Structure formats: structure tokens, C-alpha cells
Coordinates of C-alpha atoms in Angstrom, one line a residue:
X1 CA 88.2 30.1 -133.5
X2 CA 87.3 28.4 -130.2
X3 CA 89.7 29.7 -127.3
X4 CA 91.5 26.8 -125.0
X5 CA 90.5 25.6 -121.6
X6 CA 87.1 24.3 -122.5
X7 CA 84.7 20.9 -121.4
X8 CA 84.6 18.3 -118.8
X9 CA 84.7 14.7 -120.0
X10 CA 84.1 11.4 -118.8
X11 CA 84.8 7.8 -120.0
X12 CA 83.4 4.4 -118.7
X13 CA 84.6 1.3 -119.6
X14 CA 81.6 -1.7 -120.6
X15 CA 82.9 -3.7 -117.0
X16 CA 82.5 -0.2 -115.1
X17 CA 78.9 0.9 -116.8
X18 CA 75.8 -0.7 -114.9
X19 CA 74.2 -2.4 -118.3
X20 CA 77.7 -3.2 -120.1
X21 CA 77.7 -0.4 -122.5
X22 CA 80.7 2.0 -123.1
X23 CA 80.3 5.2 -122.2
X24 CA 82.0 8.6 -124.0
X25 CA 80.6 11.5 -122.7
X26 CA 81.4 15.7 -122.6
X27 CA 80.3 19.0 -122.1
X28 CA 80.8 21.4 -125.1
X29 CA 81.7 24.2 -123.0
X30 CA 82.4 26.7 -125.8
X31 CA 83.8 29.9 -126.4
X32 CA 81.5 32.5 -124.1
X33 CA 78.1 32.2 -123.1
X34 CA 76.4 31.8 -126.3
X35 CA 77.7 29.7 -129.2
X36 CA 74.6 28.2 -130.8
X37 CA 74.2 24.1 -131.1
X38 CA 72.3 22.1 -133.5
X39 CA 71.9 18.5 -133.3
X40 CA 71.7 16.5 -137.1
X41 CA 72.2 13.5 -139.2
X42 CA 74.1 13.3 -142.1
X43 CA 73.1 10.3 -144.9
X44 CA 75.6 8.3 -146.0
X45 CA 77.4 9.4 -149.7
X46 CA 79.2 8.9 -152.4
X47 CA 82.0 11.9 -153.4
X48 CA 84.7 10.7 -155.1
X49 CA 87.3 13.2 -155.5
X50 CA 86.3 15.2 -152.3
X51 CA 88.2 17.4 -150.4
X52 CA 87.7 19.2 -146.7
X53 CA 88.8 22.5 -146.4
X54 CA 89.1 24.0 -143.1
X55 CA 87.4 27.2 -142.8
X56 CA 89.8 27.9 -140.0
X57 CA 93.3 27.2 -141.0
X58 CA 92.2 26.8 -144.7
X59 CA 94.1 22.9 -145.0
X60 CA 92.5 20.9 -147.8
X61 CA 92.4 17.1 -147.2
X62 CA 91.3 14.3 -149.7
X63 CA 88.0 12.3 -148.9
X64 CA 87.6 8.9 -149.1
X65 CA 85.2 7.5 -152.1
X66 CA 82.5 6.9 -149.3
X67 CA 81.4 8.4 -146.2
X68 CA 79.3 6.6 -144.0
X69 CA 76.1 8.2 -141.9
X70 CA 76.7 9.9 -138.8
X71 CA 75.5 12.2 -136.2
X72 CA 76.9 15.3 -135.1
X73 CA 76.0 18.7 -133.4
X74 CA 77.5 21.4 -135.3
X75 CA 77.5 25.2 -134.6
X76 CA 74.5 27.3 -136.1
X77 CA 76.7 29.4 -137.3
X78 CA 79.1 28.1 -139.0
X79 CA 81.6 31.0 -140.7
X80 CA 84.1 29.7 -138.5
X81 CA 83.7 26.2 -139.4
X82 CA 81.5 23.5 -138.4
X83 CA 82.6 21.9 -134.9
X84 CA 80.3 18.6 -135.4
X85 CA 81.9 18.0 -132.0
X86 CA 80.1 14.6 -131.2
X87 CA 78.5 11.5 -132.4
X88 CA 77.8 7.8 -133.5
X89 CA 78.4 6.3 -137.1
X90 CA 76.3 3.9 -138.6
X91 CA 78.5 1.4 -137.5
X92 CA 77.6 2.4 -134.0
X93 CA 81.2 4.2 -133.4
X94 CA 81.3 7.1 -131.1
X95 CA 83.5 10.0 -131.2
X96 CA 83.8 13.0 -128.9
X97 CA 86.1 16.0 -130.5
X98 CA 87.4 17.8 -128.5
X99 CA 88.7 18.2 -124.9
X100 CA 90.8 21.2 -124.7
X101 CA 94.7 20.3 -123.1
X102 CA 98.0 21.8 -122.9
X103 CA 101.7 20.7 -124.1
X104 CA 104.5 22.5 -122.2
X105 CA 106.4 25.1 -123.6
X106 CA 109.8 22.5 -123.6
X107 CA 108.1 20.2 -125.9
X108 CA 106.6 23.0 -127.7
X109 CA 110.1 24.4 -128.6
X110 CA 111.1 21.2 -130.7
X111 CA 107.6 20.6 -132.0
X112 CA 105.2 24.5 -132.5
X113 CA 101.5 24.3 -133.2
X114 CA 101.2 25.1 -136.8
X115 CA 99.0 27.8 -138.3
X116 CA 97.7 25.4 -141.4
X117 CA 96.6 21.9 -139.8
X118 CA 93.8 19.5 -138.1
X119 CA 92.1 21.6 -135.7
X120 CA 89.1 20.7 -133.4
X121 CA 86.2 22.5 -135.8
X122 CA 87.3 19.6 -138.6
X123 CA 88.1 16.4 -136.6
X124 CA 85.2 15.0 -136.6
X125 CA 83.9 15.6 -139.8
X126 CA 87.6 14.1 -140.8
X127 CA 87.3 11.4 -139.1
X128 CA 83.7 9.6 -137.8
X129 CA 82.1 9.2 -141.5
X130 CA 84.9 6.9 -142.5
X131 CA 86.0 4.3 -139.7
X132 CA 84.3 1.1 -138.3
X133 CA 85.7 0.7 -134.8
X134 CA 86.9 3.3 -132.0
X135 CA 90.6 1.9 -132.3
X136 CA 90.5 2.9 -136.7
X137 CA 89.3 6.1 -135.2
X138 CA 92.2 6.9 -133.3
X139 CA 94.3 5.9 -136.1
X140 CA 92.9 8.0 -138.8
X141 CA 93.1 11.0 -136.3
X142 CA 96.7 10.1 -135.5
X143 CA 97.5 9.7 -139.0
X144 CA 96.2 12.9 -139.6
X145 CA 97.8 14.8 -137.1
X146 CA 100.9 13.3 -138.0
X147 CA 100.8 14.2 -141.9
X148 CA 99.2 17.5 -141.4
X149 CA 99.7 19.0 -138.3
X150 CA 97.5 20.6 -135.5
X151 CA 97.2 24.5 -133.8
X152 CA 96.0 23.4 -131.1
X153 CA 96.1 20.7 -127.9
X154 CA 93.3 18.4 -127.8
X155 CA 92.1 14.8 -126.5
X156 CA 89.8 12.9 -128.6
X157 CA 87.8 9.8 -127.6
X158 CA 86.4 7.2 -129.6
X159 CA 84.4 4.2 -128.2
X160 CA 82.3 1.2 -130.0
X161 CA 80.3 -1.7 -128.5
X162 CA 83.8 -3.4 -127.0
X163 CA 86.4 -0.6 -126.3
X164 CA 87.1 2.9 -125.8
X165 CA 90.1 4.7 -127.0
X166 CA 91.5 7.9 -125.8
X167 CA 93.7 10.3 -127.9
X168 CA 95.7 13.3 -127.0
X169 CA 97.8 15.7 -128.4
X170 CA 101.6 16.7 -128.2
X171 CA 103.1 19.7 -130.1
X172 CA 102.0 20.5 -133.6
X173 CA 102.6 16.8 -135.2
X174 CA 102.9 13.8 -132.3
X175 CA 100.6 11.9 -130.4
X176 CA 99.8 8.7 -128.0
X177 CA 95.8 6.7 -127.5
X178 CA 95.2 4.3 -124.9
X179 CA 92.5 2.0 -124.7
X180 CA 90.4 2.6 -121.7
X181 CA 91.0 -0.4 -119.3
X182 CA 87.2 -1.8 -119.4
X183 CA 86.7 -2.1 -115.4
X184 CA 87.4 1.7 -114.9
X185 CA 86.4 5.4 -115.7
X186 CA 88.5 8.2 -116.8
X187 CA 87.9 11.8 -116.1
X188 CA 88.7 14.7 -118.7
X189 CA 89.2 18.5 -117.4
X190 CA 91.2 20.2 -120.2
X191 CA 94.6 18.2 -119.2
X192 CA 97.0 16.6 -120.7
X193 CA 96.3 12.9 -118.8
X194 CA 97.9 10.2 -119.7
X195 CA 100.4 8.4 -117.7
X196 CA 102.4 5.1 -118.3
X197 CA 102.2 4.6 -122.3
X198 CA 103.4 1.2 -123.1
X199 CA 104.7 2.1 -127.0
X200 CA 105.3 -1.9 -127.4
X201 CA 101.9 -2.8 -126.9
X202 CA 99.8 -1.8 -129.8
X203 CA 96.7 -3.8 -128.3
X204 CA 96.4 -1.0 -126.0
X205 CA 98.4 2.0 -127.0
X206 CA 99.3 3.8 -130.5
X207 CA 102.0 6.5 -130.7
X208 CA 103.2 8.7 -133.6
X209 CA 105.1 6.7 -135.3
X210 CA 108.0 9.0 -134.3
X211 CA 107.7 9.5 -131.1
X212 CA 110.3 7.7 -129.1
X213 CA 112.7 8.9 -131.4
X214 CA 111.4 12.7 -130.9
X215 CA 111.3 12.4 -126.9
X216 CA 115.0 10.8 -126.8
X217 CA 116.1 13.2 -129.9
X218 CA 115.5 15.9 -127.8
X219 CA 116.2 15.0 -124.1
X220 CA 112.0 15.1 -122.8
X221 CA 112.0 12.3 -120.7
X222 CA 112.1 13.4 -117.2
X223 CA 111.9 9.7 -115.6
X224 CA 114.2 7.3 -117.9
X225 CA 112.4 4.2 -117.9
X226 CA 109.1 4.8 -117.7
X227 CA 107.3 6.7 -120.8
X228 CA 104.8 8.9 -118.5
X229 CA 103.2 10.7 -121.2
X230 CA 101.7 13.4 -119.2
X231 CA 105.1 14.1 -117.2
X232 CA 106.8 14.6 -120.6
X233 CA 104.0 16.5 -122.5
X234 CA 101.8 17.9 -120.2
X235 CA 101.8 20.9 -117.5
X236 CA 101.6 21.3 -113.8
X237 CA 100.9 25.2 -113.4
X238 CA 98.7 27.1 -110.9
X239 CA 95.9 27.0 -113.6
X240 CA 95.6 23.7 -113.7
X241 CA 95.1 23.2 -110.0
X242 CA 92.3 25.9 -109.9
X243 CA 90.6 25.5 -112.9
X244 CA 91.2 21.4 -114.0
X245 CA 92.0 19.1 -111.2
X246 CA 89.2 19.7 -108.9
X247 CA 86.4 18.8 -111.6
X248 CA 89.0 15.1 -111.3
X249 CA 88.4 15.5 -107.6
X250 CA 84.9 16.2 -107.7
X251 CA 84.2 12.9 -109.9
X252 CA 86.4 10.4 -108.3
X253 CA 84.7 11.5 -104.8
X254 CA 81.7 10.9 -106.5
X255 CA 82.8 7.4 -108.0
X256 CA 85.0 6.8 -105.3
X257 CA 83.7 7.9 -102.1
X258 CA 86.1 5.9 -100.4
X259 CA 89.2 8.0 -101.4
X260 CA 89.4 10.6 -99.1
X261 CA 93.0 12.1 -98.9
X262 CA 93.0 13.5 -102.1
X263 CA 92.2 17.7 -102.3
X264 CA 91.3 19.8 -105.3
X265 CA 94.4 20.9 -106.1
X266 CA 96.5 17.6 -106.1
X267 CA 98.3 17.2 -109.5
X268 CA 98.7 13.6 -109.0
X269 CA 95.6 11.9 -109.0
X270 CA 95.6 8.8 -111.5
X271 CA 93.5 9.4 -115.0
X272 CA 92.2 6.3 -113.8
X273 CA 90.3 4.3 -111.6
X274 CA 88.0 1.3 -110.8
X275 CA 84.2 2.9 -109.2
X276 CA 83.4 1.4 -106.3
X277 CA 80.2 0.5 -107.5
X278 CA 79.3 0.2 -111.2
X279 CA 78.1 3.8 -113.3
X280 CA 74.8 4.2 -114.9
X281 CA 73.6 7.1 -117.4
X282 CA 72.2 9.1 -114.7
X283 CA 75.2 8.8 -112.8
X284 CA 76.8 10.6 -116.2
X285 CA 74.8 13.3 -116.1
X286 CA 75.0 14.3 -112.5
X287 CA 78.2 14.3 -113.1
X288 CA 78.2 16.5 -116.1
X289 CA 75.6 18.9 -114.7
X290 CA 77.5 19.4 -111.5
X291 CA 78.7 22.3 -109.5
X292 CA 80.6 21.0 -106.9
X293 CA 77.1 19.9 -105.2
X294 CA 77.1 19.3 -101.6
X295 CA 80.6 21.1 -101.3
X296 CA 81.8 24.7 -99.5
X297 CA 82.9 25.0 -103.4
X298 CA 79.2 25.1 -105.0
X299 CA 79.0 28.3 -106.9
X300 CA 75.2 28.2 -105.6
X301 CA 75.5 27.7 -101.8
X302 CA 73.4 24.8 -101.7
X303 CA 74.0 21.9 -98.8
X304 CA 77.2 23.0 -97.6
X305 CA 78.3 26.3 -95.9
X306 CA 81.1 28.3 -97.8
X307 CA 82.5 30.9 -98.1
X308 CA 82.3 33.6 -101.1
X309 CA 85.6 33.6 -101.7
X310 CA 85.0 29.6 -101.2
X311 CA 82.0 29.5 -103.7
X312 CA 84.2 31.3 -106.8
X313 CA 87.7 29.5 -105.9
X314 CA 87.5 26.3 -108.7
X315 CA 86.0 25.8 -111.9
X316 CA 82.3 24.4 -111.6
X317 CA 81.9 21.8 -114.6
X318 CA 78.1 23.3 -115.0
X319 CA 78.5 26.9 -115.7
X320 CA 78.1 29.9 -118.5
X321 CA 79.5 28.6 -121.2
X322 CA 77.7 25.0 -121.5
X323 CA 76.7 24.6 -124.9
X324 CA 75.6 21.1 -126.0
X325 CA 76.2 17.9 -123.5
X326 CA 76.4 14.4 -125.5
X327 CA 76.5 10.7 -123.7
X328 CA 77.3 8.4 -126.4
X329 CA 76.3 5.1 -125.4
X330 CA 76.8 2.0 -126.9
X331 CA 74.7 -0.9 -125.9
X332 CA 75.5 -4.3 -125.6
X333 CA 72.2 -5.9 -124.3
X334 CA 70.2 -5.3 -127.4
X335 CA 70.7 -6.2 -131.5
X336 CA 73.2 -3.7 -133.2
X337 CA 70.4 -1.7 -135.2
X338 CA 69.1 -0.4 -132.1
X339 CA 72.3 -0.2 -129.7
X340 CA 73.5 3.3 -130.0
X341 CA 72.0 5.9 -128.1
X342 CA 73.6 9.8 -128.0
X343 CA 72.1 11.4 -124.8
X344 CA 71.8 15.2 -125.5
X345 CA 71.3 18.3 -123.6
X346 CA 71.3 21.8 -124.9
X347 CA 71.7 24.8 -122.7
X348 CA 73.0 25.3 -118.7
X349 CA 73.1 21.8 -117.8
X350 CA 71.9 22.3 -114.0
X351 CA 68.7 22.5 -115.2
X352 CA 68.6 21.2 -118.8
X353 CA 67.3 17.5 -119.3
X354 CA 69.4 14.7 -121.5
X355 CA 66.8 13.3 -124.1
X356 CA 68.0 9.9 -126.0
X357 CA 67.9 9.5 -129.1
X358 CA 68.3 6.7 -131.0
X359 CA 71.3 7.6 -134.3
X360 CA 70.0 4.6 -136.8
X361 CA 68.4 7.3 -138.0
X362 CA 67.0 9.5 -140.8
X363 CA 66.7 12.7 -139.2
X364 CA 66.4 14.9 -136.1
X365 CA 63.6 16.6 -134.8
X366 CA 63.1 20.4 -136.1
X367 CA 63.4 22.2 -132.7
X368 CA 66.9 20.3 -132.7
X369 CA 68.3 21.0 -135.9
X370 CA 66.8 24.6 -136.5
X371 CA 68.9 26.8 -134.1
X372 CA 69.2 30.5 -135.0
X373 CA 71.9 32.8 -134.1
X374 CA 69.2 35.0 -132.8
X375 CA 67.4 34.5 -129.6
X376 CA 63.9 32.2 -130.0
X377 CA 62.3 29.6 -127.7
X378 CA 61.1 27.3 -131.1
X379 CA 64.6 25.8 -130.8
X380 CA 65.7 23.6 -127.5
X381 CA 68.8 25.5 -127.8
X382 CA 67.7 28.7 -127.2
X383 CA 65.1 27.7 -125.2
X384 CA 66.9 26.1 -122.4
X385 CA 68.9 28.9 -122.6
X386 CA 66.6 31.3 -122.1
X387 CA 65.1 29.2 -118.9
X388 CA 69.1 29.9 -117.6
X389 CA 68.4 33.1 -117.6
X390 CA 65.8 33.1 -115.6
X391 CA 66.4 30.5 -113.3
X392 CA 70.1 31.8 -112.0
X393 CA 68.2 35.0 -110.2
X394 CA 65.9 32.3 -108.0
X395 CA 67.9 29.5 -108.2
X396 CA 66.8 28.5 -104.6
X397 CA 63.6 29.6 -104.9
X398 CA 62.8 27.7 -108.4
X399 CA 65.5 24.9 -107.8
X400 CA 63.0 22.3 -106.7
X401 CA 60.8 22.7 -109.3
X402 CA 63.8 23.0 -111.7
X403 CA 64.7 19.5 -110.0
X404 CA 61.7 17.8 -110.4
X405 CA 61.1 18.8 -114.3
X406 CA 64.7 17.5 -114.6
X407 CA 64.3 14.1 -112.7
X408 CA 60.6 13.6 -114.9
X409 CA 62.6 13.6 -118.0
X410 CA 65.5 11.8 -116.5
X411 CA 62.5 9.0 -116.1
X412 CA 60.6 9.9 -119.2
X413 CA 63.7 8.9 -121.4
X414 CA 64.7 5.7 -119.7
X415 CA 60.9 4.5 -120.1
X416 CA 61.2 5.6 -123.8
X417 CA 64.7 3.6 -124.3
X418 CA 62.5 0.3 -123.1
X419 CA 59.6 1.3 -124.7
X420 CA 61.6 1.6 -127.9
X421 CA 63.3 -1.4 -127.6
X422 CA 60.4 -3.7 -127.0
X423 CA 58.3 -2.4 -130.0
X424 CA 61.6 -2.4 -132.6
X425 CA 61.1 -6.0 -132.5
X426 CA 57.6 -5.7 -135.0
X427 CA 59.2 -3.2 -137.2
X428 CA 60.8 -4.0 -140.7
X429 CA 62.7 -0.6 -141.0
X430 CA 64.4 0.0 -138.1
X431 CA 65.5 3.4 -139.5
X432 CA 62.0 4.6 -140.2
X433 CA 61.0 3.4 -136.8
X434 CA 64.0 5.0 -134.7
X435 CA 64.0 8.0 -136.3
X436 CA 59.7 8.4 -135.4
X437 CA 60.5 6.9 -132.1
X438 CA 63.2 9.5 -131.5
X439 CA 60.6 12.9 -132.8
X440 CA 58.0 11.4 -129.9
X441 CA 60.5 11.1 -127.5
X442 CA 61.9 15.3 -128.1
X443 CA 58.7 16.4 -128.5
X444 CA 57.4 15.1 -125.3
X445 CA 60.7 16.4 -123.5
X446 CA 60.0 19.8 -125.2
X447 CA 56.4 20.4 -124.2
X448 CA 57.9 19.6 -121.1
X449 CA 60.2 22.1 -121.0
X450 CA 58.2 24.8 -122.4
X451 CA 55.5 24.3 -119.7
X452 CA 58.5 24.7 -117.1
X453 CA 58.9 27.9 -119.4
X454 CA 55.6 29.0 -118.6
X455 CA 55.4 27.9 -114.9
X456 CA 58.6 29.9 -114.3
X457 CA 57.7 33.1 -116.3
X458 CA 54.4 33.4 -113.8
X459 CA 56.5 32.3 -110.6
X460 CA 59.0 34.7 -111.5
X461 CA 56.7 38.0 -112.2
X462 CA 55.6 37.2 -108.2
X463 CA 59.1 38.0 -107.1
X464 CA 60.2 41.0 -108.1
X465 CA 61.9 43.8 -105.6
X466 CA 59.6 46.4 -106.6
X467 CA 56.1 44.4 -105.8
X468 CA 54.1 47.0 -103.9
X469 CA 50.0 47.2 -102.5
X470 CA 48.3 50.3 -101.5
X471 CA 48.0 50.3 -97.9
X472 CA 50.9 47.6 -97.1
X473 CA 53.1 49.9 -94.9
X474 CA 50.0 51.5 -93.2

């Protein structure tokens, strides 16, 4: 089972995002360094009679008739269930499961974790194949949760082509979503979030249906007349100020540069905010491959001078344990078959690129969808992890090549996106088309990256300690 305190993730609204899409994006940080990804498609079917059981906490829940297609990136392994962790439906709805968060040990007294529920490996297999629209996803999770029950503390977000709806956790059984105001981003970092929850206004919040009743039951309402969900459910410990709030810092100075009074530590910063100026893809994944760049806090020591003690003091939101990375974008500026995009990177994300691919789809390319448990560059997953490896040693000495392969892609993928959009026009299966588009666009990406392989391999064999020449010291 996955352990707590994992991801970074970030939301944009369609008025905050530079071309009007929504935006729901995280890192799957995972449970230690390696925890093999795959990236596939699943067709749409007919079971009647189904039932999920949860290879976790064995809890068996009926299946609608019909579940529609959908995209995912599951583990390669999957003994300890499937963690499809993100992707878009064929109704172009997005959902990103999960961000690891906290309840307080109060609320956790009236309302435990239970042993036999919902947990993160089966919500989105649960919950994507069978909703039309972000808000029905948040309340078939919430429904859920409510009837079964969860082990763990989670957030959940859900977007489609108008809105975006964020979920979290409280205690085994209760809940709250908001709908993400559409002029503003949100940040993620393994917190419980939420502030002022509105329960009488169902356009932009849901609750358990029980949970006014639970927090006045019980006495949980620090503040009476406001319902601030994250004073009443959430935590405010030491760990949280080291290892959650400064990855909130880090992206509202990045989206806000304007703000400048607020530090790492500060427990109060709002979940969310208006960017000063309006948030592209790219802008995304900076942010997601980010180490506190341009701070005394960068792990690396890159443009600022800090400390080692400085360097190790907060969590970086690139590190070890990245897995898989998944924007899931969802156009507005083109027809629907064509308007959702999940943005995928596999490995260390400092140095791994996002490819786009289209999820009207069919299939996914086989260096995407073959991962192994064991080690082997003919999978991205492996392969960018194995380019980690060697890149971390030299990091200054490769990072502007490392930079450059990176940015090439970044460009390579936007040009693809147009190039796909402009020739979808002439096609009669969009499908067919998207899903050929999608194996040009990774296989370009991966030649790519395997010449970067190559080019590092032969750069890196010229550096080591014990290079010596007959007659060098004479």
C-alpha cells in the first residue's frame, strides 16, 4: 500500500489558463524511488453484473451496466492494486486520484479510517469510466466514500471543458468539493486545503450529506459562523510547514510574484488565488518539475547561494520519488473530439519531457504501456529513470544539455498539438487518426530521449575521478 505524504498538485481555472482550457495537473510521487508507471487506454464495455474488488482492503462494489473509455496510468505491478491514478473519459472528463492529506486526530476520534473501504489504488477505476462532467465525478466519489468508507486522507480533482471540482477527505466516511473559482489557480501539497465551504450553495460546494450534523454533533467547529473546512479537519504541525507549505510558497511566488510577505513556513496562505498574469502548459510543468529554482532552498545549488543545511531544509516538488507527471487539459478552442490532451512525463521530472497525447483514442504507444518491474531502457519509464541516474552525479556539468533536450520537446509537442489539430479536420475517424497522431508524436520524443541517453553515457565516461595518462604528473 502507498505510504502518506505524497505529490504536488495544481489546478487552473479556464479564466486563469492562457488558451481557456482547465487545467488538473499532479506529480505521482509514489512510495520510494521506484514504483513502475504505465500509461493506457481502456475501451469502453459492457459488464453487467460487475463488481470491483479492492486488492488492498478487499471491498467489493457493484458496476454500473456500462463503463465508458478512459485513460489511466496504472502501476506495472499491480499485486497491490492498480492506482490508475490519472486521466480523461471519453466524455473529455479529467480526474486526478490522489493527493495525499491529513485529518486531525480530534476529528479522527468521532470518525477512524476504516480498514475495508475506498482507498486511492481504486478511485479512479471507481469512478472516471462512469460520469459525464467533473461535478457527477465528485459526487459518485462522495457517494462512495460516504457508503463505504476510506483508510486513508485524500483530495481528488475532477475537471471538464467548463469547471473544475476539488474533493477532499475527512475521517473514514465525510467529505466537502468546491468548484474551482474559474479566474484562479489552486495549489496541492499533501494538505488538507479548503477554507470557507458554503454547504447552502450546491452550485459550488457538495458536503456529505451528514456533515453539519457530524461537525455540530461533536463540538469541531473552532470558529462558529464560518464552516472553514480546513480549520476543522485539517492539521497545522511542524511537518506541514517543512514538508507542504513551501511547495504553496514556491508556486504562488511563481504565479504571484507580487506577493512578497509570505515565507515557506506560513500556515495561512489562501488555497487560492488570481495569477497575475494568465498560466500556460509550460508554465505547469515548470512548476511540477521544480526544486525551488532560483532559491537558497534548491536542493542543487543552482542561481542562488545557500546553505547545506539551506539546500535540504523543505521538500523540493521534483525529487526521488517522482513517478508519472499528468496535465490534463481540456480545450476549449477546438471541436470536442479533439479537445482533451493528458500531458505525461515519466521518471525525475527535472529532466524528463511532457509529451501530449491526444485520449480520443485507441491505444498508447508500446514503450508507454510496456513497463517492466525490472530495469530496461525499451520503456520511457525506465528509461528516464535510468537518465536520473546518471544525470544527478553532473547535474551542473550535463544540466544545460539536460535543458535544452527538455525545452526541444517542450517545442516539439506544442508544434504537434497544432499540427494535429489542423490535419484532424480531413480525417473521418478521429480515433484512428489521434491515436496515429499520438504514436508519431512518443516516438519522436523517445528517439529523442534515447539520443540524450547516448550523448550522456559518452559525456559521462570523460568524467570519472580515476581518469589517468602516462606521463601527466611528470
Amino acid at each position: 500500500m502507498k505510504k502518506s505524504s505524497d505529490c504536488t498538485e495544481i489546478l487552473v481555472g479556464k479564466a486563469a489558463s492562457m488558451d481557456g482550457s482547465t487545467i488538473v495537473a499532479r506529480n505521482e510521487d509514489g512510495y520510494g524511488p521506484i514504483n513502475p508507471i504505465k500509461f493506457v487506454v481502456h475501451p469502453a464495455a459492457d459488464q453487467k453484473q460487475a463488481t470491483f474488488t479492492s486488492a488492498v482492503t478487499g471491498v467489493e462494489v457493484p458496476l454500473p451496466d456500462h463503463a465508458y473509455r478512459y485513460t489511466g496510468t496504472p502501476q506495472a505491478d499491480q499485486s497491490d492494486g492498480q492506482y490508475e491514478e490519472a486521466g480523461i473519459n471519453e466524455f473529455n472528463v479529467g480526474m486526478s486520484a490522489t493527493e495525499t492529506t491529513a485529518t486531525n486526530a480530534r476529528v479522527l476520534g468521532y470518525d477512524p479510517l476504516v480498514d475495508d473501504g475506498i482507498n486511492e489504488e481504486a478511485m479512479v477505476t471507481l469512478v472516471l469510466p462512469y460520469v459525464k462532467s467533473a461535478k457527477e465525478g465528485a459526487q459518485r466519489l462522495g457517494a462512495l466514500l460516504e457508503k463505504y468508507g476510506t483508510g486513508e486522507s485524500n483530495s481528488i480533482a475532477f475537471n471538464d471543458q467548463d469547471e473544475i471540482w476539488y474533493l477532499e477527505t475527512a475521517g473514514g466516511h465525510h467529505w466537502a468539493a468546491m468548484r474551482l473559482p474559474e479566474d484562479s489557480y489552486a495549489i496541492a501539497p499533501n494538505q488538507t486545503l479548503m477554507q470557507e465551504v458554503d454547504v447552502a450553495d450546491d452550485a459550488n460546494f457538495l458536503v456529505a450529506t451528514d456533515l453539519v450534523d457530524f461537525v455540530n454533533q461533536y463540538h469541531l467547529n473552532p470558529t462558529p459562523g464560518h464552516f472553514n473546512f480546513r480549520e476543522i479537519f485539517g492539521t497545522h504541525g511542524e511537518d506541514d510547514a517543512y514538508y507542504n507549505t513551501p511547495r504553496t510558497w514556491y508556486g504562488q511566488k511563481l504565479f504571484n510574484p507580487e506577493i512578497t510577505d509570505q515565507q515557506p513556513t506560513d500556515q495561512d496562505m489562501p488555497f487560492t488565488r488570481q495569477p497575475s498574469k494568465k498560466i500556460a502548459i509550460e508554465d505547469v510543468e515548470f512548476f511540477l518539475s521544480s526544486h525551488y529554482n532560483g532559491t537558497p532552498y534548491d536542493p542543487f545549488g543552482t542561481f542562488a547561494s545557500g546553505s547545506a543545511d539551506d539546500q535540504k531544509k523543505y521538500r523540493p516538488i521534483a525529487m526521488d520519488r517522482n513517478q508519472c507527471s499528468s496535465i490534463l487539459q481540456i480545450r476549449n478552442d477546438v471541436d470536442a473530439d479533439h479537445a482533451a490532451i493528458q500531458w505525461i512525463a515519466m521518471g525525475f521530472f527535472a529532466y524528463a519531457p511532457y509529451v501530449p497525447f491526444f485520449t480520443n483514442i485507441q491505444d498508447t504507444p508500446e514503450d508507454y504501456k510496456n513497463t517492466t518491474t525490472e530495469v530496461s531502457v525499451d520503456n520511457v519509464y525506465w528509461l528516464n529513470k535510468t537518465l536520473s541516474v546518471l544525470i544527478e552525479p553532473h547535474f551542473h556539468e550535463f544540466v544545460d544539455t539536460v535543458n535544452a533536450f527538455r525545452e526541444g520537446c517542450q517545442s516539439y509537442g506544442r508544434a504537434r498539438v497544432a499540427a494535429t489539430d489542423a490535419a484532424i479536420k480531413a480525417e473521418k475517424d478521429a480515433t484512428d487518426f489521434l491515436t496515429r497522431s499520438n504514436a508519431e508524436t512518443a516516438g519522436e520524443v523517445s528517439r529523442r530521449t534515447h539520443a540524450l541517453f547516448d550523448d550522456l553515457v559518452k559525456q559521462g565516461l570523460l568524467l570519472s575521478k580515476t581518469a589517468w595518462e602516462k606521463g601527466q604528473n611528470l
